CSV table of C-alpha atoms and ligand atoms in Angstrom, one decimal:
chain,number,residue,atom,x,y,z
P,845,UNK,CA,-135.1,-13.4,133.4
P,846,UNK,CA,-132.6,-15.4,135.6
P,847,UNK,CA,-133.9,-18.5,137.4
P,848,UNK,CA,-134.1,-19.7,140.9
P,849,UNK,CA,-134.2,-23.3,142.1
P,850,UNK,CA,-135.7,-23.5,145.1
P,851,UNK,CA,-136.4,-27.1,147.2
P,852,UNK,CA,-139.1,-27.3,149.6
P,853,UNK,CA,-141.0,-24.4,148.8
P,854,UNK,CA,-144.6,-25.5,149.6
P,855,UNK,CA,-144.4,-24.5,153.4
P,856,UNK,CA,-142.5,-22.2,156.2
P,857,UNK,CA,-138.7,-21.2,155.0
P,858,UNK,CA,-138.9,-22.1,151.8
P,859,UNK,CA,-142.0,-20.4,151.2
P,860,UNK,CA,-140.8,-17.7,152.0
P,861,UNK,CA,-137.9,-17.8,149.8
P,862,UNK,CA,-139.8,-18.2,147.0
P,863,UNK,CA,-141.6,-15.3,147.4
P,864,UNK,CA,-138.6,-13.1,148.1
P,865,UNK,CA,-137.1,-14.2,145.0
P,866,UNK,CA,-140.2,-13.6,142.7
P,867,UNK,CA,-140.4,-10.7,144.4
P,868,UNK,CA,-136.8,-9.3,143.5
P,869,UNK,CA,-137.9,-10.5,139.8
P,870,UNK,CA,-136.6,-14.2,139.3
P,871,UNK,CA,-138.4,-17.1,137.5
P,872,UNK,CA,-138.7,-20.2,139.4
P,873,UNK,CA,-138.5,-23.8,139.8
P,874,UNK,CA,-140.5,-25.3,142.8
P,875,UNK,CA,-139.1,-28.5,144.0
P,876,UNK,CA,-140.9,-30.8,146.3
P,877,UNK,CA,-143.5,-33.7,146.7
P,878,UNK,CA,-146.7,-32.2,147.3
P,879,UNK,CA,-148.0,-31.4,143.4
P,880,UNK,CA,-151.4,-29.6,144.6
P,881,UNK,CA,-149.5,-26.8,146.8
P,882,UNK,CA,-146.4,-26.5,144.4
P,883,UNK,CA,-148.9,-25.5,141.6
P,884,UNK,CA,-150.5,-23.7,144.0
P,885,UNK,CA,-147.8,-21.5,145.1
P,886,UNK,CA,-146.8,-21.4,141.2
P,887,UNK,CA,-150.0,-19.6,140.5
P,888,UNK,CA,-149.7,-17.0,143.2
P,889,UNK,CA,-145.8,-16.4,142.3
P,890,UNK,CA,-147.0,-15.9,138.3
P,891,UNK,CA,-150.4,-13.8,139.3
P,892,UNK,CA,-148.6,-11.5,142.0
P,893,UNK,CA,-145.3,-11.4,140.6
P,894,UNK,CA,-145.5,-11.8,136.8
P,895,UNK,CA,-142.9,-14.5,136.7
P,896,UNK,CA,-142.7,-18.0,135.2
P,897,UNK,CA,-142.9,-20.8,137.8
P,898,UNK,CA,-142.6,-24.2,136.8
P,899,UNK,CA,-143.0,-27.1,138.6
P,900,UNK,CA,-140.9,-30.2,139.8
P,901,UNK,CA,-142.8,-32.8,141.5
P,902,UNK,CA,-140.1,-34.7,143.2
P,903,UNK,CA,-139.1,-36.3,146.3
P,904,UNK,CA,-135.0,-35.3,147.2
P,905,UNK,CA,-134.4,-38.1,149.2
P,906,UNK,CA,-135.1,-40.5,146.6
P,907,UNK,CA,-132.4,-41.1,144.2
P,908,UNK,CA,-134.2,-41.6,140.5
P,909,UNK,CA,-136.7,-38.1,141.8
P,910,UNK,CA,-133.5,-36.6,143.0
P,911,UNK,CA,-131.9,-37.2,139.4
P,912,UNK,CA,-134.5,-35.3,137.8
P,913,UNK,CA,-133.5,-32.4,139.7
P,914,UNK,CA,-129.9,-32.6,138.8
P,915,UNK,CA,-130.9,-32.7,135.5
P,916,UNK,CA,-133.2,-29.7,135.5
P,917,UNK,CA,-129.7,-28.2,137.3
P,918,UNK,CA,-127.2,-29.1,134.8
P,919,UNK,CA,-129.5,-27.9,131.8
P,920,UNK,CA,-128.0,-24.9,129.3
P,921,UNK,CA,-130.7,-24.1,127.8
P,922,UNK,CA,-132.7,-22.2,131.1
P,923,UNK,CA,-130.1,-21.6,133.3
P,924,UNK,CA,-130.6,-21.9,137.0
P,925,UNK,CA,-128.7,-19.1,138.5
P,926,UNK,CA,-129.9,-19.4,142.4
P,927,UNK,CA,-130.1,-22.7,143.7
P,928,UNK,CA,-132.1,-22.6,147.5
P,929,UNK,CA,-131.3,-26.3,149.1
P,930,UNK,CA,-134.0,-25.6,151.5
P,931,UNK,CA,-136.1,-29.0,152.3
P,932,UNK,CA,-135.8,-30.4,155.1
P,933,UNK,CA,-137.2,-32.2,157.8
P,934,UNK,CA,-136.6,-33.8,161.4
P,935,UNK,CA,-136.3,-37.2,163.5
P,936,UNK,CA,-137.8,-36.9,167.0
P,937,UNK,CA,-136.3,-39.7,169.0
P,938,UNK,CA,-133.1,-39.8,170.1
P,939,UNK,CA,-130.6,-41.9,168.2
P,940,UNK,CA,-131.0,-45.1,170.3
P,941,UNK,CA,-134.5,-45.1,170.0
P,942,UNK,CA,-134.8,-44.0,166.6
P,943,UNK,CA,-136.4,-45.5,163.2
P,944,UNK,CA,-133.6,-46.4,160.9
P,945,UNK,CA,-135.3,-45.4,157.9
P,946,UNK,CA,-136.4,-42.1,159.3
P,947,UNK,CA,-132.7,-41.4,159.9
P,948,UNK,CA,-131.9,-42.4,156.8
P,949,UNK,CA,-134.2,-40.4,154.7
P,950,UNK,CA,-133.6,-37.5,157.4
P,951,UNK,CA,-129.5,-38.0,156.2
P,952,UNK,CA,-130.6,-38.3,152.6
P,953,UNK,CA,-132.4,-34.9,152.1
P,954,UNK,CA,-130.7,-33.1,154.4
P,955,UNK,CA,-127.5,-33.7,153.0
P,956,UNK,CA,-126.9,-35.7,150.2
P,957,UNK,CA,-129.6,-33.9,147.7
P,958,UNK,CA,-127.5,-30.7,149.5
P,959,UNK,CA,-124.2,-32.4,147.9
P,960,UNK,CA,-125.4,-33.7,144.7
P,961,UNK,CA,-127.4,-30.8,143.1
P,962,UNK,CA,-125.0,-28.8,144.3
P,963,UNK,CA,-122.4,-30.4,142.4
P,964,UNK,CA,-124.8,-30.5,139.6
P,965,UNK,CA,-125.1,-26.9,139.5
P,966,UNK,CA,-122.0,-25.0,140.6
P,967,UNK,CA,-119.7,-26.1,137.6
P,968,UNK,CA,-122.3,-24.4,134.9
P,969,UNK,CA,-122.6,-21.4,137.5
P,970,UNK,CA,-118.9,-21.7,137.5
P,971,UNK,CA,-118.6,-21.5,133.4
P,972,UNK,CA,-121.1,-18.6,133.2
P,973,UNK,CA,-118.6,-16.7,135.5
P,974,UNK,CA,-122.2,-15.9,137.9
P,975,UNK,CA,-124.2,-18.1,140.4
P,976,UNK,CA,-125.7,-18.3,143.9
P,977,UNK,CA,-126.1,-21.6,146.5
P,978,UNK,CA,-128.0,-20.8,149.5
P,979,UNK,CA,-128.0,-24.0,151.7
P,980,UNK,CA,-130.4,-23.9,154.6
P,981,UNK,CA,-128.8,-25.2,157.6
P,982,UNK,CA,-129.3,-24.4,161.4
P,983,UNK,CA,-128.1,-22.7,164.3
P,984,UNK,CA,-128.2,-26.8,165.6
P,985,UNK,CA,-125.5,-27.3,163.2
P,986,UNK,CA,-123.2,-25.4,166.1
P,987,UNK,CA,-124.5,-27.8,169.1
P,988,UNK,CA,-124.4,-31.1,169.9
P,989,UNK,CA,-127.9,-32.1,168.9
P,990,UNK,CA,-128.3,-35.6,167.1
P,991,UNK,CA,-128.3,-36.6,164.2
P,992,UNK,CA,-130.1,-33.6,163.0
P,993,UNK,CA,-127.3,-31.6,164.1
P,994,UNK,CA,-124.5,-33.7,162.5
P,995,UNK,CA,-126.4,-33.1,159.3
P,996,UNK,CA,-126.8,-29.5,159.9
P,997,UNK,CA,-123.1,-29.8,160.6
P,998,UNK,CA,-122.4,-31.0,157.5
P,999,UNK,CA,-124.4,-28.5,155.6
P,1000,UNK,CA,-122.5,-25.5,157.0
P,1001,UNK,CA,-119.2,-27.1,156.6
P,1002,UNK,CA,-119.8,-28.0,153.1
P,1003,UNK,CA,-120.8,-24.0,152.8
P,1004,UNK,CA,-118.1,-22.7,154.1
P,1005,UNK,CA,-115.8,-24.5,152.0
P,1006,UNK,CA,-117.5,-24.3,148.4
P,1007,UNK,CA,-117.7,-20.7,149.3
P,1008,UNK,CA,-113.9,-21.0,149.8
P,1009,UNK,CA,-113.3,-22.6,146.9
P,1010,UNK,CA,-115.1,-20.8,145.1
P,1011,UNK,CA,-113.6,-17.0,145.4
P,1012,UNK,CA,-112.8,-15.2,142.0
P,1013,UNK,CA,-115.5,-17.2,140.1
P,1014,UNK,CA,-118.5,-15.5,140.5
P,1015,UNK,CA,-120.3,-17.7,142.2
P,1016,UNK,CA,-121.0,-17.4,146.0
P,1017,UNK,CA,-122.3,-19.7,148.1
P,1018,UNK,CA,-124.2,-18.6,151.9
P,1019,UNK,CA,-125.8,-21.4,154.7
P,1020,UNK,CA,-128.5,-20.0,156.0
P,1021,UNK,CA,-128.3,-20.9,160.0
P,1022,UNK,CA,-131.4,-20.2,162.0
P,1023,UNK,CA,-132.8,-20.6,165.3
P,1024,UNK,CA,-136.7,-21.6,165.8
P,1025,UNK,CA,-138.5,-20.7,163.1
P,1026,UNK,CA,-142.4,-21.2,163.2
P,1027,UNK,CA,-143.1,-23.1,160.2
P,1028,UNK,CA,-144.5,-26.7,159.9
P,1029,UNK,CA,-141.3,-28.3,160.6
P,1030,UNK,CA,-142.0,-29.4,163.9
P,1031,UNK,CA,-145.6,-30.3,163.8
P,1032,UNK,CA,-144.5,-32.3,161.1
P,1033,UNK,CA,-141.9,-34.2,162.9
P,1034,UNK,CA,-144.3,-34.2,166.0
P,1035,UNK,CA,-142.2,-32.0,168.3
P,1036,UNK,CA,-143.9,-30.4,171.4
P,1037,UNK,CA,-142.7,-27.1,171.4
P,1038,UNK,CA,-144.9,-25.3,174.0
P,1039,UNK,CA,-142.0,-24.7,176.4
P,1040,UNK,CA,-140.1,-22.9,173.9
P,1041,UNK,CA,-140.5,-19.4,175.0
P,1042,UNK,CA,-141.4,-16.4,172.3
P,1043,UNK,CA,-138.3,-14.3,172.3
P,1044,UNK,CA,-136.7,-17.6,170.8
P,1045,UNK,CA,-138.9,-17.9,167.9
P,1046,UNK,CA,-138.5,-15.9,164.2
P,1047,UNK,CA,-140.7,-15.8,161.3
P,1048,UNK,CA,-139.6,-17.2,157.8
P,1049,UNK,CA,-139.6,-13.8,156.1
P,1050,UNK,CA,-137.0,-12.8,158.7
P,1051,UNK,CA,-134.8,-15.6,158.4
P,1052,UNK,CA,-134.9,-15.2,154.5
P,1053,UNK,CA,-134.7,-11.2,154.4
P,1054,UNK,CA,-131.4,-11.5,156.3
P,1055,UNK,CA,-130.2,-14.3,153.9
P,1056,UNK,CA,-131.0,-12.1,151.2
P,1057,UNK,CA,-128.9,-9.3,152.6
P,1058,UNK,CA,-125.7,-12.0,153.4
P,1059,UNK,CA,-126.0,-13.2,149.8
P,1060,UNK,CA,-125.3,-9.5,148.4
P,1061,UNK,CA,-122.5,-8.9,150.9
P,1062,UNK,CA,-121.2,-12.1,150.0
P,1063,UNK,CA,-121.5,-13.5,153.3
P,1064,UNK,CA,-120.8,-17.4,153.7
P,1065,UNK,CA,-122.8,-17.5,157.2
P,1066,UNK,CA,-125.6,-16.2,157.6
P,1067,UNK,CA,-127.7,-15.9,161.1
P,1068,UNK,CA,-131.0,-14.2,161.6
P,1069,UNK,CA,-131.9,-11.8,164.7
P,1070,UNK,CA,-130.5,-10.8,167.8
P,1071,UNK,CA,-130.0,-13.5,169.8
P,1072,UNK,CA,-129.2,-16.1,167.5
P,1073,UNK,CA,-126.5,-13.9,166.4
P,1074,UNK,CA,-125.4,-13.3,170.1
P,1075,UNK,CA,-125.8,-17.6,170.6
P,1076,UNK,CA,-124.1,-18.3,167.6
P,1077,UNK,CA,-121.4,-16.3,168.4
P,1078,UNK,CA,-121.1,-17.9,171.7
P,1079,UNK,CA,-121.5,-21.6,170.7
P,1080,UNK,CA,-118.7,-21.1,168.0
P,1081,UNK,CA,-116.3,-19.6,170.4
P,1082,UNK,CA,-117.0,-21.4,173.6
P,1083,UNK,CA,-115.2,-24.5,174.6
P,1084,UNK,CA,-116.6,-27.9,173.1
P,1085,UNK,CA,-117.4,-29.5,176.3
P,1086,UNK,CA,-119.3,-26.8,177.5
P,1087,UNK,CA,-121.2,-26.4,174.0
P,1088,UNK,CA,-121.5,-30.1,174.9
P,1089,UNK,CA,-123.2,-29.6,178.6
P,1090,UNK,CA,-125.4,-26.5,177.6
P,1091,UNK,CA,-126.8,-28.7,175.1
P,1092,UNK,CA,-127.4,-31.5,177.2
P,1093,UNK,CA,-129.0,-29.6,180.0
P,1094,UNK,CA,-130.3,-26.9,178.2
P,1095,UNK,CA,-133.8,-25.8,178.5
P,1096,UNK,CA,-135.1,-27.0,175.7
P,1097,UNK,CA,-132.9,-30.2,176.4
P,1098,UNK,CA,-133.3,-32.9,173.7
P,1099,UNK,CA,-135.1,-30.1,171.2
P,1100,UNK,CA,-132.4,-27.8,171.4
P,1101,UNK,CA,-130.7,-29.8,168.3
P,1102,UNK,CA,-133.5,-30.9,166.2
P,1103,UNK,CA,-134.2,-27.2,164.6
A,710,NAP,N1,-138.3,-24.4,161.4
A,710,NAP,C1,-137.2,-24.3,162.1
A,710,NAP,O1,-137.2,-24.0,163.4
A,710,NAP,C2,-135.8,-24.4,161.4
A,710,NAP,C3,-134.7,-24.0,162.1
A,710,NAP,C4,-133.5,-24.1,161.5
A,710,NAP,C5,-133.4,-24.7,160.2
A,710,NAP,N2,-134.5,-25.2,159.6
A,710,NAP,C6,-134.4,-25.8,158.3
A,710,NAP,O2,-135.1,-25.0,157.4
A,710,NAP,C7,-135.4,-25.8,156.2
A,710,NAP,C8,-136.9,-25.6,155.9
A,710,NAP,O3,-137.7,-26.1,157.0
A,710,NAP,P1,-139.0,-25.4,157.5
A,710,NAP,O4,-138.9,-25.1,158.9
A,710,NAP,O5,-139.5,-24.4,156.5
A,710,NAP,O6,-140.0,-26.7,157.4
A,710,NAP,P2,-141.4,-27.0,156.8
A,710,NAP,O7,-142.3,-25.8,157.0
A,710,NAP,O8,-141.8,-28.3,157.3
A,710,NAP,O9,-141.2,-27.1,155.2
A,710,NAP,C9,-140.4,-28.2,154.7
A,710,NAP,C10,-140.3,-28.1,153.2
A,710,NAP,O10,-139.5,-29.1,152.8
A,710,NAP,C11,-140.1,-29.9,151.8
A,710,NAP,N3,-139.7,-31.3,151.9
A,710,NAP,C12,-139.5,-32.1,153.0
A,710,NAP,N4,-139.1,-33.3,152.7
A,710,NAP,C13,-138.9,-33.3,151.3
A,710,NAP,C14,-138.5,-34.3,150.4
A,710,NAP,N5,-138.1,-35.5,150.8
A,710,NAP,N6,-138.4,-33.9,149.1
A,710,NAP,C15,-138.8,-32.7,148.7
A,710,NAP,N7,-139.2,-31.7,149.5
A,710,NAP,C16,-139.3,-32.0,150.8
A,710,NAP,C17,-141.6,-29.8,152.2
A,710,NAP,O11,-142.4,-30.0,151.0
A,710,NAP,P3,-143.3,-31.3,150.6
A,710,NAP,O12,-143.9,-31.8,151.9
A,710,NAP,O13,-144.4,-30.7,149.7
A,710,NAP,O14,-142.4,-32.2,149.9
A,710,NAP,C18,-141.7,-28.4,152.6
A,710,NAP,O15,-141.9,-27.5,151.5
A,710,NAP,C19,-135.1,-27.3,156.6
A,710,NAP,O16,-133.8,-27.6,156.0
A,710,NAP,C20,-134.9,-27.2,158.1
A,710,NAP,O17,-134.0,-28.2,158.6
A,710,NAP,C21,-135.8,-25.1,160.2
């Protein structure tokens, strides 16, 4: 059976991934730091779905954890033909304010486990002529939101262009670009989010349903649900300084980024 790497997949998005993809009959590895839920979730994905599910106890922000991923990546043996770059997490003070290390391990897993197992993976996808990156980035990565957006930025960027470069290989390459998803994310980061109103908010099996449906269309964007499609739309196309005031005096002013 082919294999799925999937990062983050103890909570909310990723989750919900991993489910999806035992569900359309891959194996998996499950990436993250919390051992108890990743052999948790392992359990369920083997009991309910009758696949294989190993675990990878690892922190992506960490350089020697984040080699043992890459490794896991670049192995022949048990291919990984889906990679999900999925963890994530937020900083809740603005930039002036902010911890530095917070920023820095916010930078680290958002993007630079996104670059590296990326580029541990692709060229193996590459020689086996078949492969698929989903990177999860954010509808934030459109606005002018922080440093969470300049990350998210960088994610879909990076997405578009691999998935660029990569045409005639067989491997594809989608970021996943969502609006508020209820998860754990932003109890996590300690986010109020009460005055975010409901028609704003989608569940993780939406986000990843439609990802699932770009990824076999070979779509390099891909944007859950009405509205976000209709915003996204809008952000990309409107002039920069008025993507720059809307986020600045948005409703959810100061949240509006850190998704
Ligand atoms: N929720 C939203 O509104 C929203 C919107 C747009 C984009 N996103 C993006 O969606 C992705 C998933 O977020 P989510 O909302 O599903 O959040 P979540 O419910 O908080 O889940 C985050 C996942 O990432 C893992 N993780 C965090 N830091 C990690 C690290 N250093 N090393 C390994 N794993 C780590 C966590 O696992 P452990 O704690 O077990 O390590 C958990 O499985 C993120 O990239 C986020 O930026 C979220």
């Amino acid at each position: 059976m082919a294999i799925a790497l999937v990062t983050g997949p103890t909570a909310g998005i990723g989750k919900a991934f991993a489910v999806a993809l035992a569900r359309a009959g891959f194996d998996l590895v499950l990436v993250a730091r919390d051992e108890t839920r990743l052999a948790e979730l392992a359990g369920c994905l083997s009991l309910d779905f009758g696949v294989d599910a190993e675990v990878l106890v690892a922190d992506v922000g960490d350089g020697p954890s984040l080699a043992k991923v890459e490794e896991r990546l670049r192995r022949t043996d048990l291919p990984i033909s889906v990679l999900v770059n999925n963890a994530g997490l937020g900083v809740k003070a603005p930039f002036a304010k902010s911890d530095i290390r917070e920023e820095q391990q916010m930078l680290d897993v958002l993007v630079r486990s996104v670059m590296r197992t990326t580029h541990a993976a692709v060229p193996g996808m590459v020689e086996r002529g078949f492969g698929v990156v989903i990177n999860v980035s954010s509808i934030a990565s459109w606005v002018t939101g922080g440093t969470y957006s300049a990350a998210k930025a960088w994610v879909t960027v990076f997405s578009e262009s691999l998935a660029q470069e990569l045409i005639g290989t067989g491997v594809r390459v989608t970021a996943v670009c969502p609006g508020y998803v209820h998860t754990e994310f932003h109890d996590r980061a300690g986010m109020d989010m009460s005055n975010i109103p409901d028609w704003m908010w989608l569940e993780a099996e939406q986000v990843v349903e439609q990802a699932m449906r770009d990824v076999s269309r070979n779509r390099p964007l891909s944007v859950a649900g009405a509205q976000y499609k209709a915003l996204s739309l809008l952000l990309r196309y409107a002039p920069r300084p008025l993507v720059r005031f809307a986020t600045a005096t948005s409703r959810v002013s100061g949240r509006f980024g850190r998704r």
